[in-house]
C-alpha positions in Angstrom: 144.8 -28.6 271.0 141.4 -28.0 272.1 138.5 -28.1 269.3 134.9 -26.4 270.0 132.0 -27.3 268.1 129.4 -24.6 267.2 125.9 -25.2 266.7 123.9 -23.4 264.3 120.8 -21.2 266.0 117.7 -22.7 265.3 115.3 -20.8 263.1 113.0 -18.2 265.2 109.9 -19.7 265.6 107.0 -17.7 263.6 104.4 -16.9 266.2 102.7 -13.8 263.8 100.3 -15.3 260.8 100.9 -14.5 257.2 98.4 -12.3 255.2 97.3 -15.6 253.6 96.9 -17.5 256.8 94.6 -14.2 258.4 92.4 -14.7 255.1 91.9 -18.0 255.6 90.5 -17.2 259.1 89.0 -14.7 258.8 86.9 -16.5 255.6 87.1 -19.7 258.0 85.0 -17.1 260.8 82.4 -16.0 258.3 81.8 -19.2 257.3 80.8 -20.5 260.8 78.9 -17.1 261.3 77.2 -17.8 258.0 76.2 -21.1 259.5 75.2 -19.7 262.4 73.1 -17.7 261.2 71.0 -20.1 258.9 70.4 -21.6 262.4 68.6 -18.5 263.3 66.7 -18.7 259.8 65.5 -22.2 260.6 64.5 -21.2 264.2 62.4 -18.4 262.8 61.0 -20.0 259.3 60.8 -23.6 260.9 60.6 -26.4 258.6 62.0 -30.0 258.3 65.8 -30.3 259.9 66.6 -33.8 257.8 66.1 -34.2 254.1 67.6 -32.5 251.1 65.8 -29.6 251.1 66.1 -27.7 254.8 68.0 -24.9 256.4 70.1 -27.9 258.5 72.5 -28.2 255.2 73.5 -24.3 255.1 73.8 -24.9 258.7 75.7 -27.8 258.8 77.9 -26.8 256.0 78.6 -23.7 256.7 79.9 -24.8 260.6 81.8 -27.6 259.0 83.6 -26.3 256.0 84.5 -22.9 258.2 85.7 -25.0 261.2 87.9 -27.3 258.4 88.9 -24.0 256.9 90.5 -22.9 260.3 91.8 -25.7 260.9 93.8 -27.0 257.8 95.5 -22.8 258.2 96.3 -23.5 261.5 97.6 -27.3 261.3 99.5 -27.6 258.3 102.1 -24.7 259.8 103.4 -27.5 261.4 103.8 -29.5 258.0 107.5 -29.0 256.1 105.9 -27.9 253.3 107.4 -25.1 250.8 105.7 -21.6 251.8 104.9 -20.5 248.3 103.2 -24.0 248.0 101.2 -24.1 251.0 100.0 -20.6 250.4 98.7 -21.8 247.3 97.1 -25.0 248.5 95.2 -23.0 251.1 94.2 -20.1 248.8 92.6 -22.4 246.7 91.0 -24.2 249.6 89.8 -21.6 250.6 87.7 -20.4 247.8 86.9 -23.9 247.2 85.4 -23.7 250.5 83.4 -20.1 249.9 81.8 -22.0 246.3 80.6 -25.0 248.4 78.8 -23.1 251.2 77.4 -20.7 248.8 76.3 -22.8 246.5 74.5 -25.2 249.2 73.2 -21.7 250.8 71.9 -20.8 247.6 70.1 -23.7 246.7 68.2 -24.0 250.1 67.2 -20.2 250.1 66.0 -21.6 246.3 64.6 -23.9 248.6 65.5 -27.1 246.4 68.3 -29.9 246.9 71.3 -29.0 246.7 73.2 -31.9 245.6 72.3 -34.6 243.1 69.9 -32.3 241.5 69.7 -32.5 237.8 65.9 -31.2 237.7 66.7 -28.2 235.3 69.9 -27.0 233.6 71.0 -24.3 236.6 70.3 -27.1 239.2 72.7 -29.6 237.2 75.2 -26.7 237.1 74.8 -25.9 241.0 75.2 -29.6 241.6 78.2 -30.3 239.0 79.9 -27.4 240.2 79.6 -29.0 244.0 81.1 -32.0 243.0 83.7 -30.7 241.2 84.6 -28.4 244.0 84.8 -32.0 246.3 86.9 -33.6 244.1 89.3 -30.4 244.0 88.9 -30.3 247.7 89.5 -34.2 248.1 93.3 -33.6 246.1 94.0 -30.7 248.1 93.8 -32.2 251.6 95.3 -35.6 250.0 98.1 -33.1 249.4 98.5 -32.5 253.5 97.9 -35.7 254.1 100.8 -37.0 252.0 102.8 -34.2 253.2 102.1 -35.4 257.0 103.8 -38.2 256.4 106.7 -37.8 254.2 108.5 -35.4 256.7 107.9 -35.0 260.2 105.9 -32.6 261.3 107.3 -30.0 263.8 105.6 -28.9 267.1 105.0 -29.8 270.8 105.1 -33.5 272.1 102.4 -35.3 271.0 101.9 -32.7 267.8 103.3 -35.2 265.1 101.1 -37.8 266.1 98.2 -36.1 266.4 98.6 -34.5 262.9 99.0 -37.6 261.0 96.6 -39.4 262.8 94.3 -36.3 262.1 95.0 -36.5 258.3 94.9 -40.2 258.3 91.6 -40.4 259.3 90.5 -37.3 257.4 91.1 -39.5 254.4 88.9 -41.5 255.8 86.1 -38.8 255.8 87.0 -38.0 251.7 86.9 -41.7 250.9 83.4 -41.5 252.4 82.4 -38.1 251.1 83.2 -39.5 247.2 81.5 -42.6 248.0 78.3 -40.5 249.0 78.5 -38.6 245.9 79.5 -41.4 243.7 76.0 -43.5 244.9 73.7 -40.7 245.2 74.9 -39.7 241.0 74.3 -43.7 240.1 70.8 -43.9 241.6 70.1 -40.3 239.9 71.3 -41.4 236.8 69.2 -44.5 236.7 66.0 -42.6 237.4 65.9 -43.3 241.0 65.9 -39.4 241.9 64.4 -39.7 245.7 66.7 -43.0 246.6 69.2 -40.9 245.6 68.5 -38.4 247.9 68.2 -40.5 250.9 71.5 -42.7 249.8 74.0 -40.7 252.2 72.2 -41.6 255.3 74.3 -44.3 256.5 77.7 -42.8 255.7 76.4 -38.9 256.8 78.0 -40.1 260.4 81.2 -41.5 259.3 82.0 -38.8 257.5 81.3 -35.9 260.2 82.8 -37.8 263.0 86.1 -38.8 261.1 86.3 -34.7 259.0 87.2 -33.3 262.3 89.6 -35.3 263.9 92.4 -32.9 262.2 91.4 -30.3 264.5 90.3 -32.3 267.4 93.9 -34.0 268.2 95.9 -31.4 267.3 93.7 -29.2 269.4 94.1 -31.5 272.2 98.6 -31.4 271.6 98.7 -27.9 271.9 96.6 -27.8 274.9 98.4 -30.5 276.6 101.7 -28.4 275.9 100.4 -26.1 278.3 100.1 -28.3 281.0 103.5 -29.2 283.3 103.4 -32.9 282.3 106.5 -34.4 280.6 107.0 -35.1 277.1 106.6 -38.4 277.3 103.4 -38.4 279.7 102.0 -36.1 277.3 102.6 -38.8 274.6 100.8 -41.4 276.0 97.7 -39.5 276.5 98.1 -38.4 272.7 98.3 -42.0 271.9 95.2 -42.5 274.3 93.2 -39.7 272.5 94.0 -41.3 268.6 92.8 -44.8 269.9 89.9 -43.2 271.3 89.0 -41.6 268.3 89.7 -44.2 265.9 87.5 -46.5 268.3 84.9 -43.8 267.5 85.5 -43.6 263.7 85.7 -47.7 263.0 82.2 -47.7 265.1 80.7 -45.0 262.6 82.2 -47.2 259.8 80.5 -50.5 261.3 77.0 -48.8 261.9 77.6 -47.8 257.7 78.4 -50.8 257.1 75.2 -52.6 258.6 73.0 -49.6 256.9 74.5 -48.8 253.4 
């Protein structure tokens, strides 16, 4: 007697994004736009690019958190995570992102430092709401980063690893975001208001290069799924690519290290 053996269909893939996940772009967009445009302010107004207070922060931020924005929506569809909790996750991150940029926006256009600025009681609410909003931002991406690795995360060849060696050394760029913060409020709290001001230097690089590598690899996967190479060829250029950039990351981490 002859058995057969049915397989169950796979579930469709979802190419068409969610309401959520087309708010969080499009807020991701204005964002960058937003940064791009202080670049046009500082062109025109002029003024110092370094320092706390100078149009490279709403520039820088705005590029950054809208670029992060994009690319925690985009990457974490690939993470076996509940819907209903990842559309909360990224709601909130969202707006998390929106009160950082504009309250760094707000402060240069104020034309005084944004963070660690206790001068008068609006500038210690400006700068306590910023921290809070890293700290809230620094549990939300722990979240992903968690979630990364207790399930394996769908996609193309080369996908998995580069999306938890993307959140891996995102943590990385939190670890040295709250050390940043927690210096620069030490220093300030102790009277040394300026030090405090110029306390992030050494980490500033650490923590830019290492933010993005959760879009750069997985950026990389999906374009290397395009290509006609096999699986596993694919694979050892994605294992080329994390070396690479954690050969970038431990050398931003060293230069810290010899600075701090």
């Amino acid at each position: 007697m002859e058995t057969t053996t049915t397989s169950r269909p796979s579930a469709p893939v979802r190419t068409t994004p969610r309401p959520t996940e087309l708010l969080c772009y499009a807020t991701g967009a204005l964002l960058v736009l937003t940064g791009c445009a202080h670049l046009a302010v500082f062109a025109v107004d002029g003024g110092p690019w370094d320092g706390p207070v100078s149009w490279r922060k709403p520039v820088t931020f705005g590029l950054s958190f809208g670029l992060t924005l994009i690319a925690i929506t985009w990457v974490t569809s690939y993470l076996r995570v509940g819907d209903r909790l990842r559309t909360a996750l990224l709601v909130v991150f969202a707006a998390d992102c929106v009160v950082e940029v504009g309250g760094i926006t707000l402060q240069a256009w104020r034309r005084v430092p944004s963070h660690l600025n206790m001068e008068t009681g609006f500038d210690t609410a400006v700068s306590m709401t910023l921290a809070v909003g890293g700290g809230v931002l620094v549990v939300l991406l722990t979240v992903f980063a968690v979630a990364s690795f207790r399930g394996r995360p769908t996609g193309p060849a080369g996908m998995p690893l580069a999306l938890r060696a993307g959140f891996a050394i995102l943590v990385v760029a939190l670890l040295s975001g709250a050390a940043m913060i927690a210096r620069g409020v030490v220093l300030t709290r102790t009277g040394h208001q300026e030090a405090a001001y110029h306390s992030t230097a050494p980490l500033k690089p650490l923590h830019g290069v290492s933010l993005h590598a959760v879009l750069v690899l997985p950026a990389l996967a999906r374009l290397l799924s395009r290509t006609a190479w096999s699986g596993a060829a694919r694979q050892r250029i994605m294992y080329a690519a994390v070396g690479c950039y954690t050969a970038a990351v431990v050398g931003a981490g060293v230069w810290a290290a010899l600075t701090w």
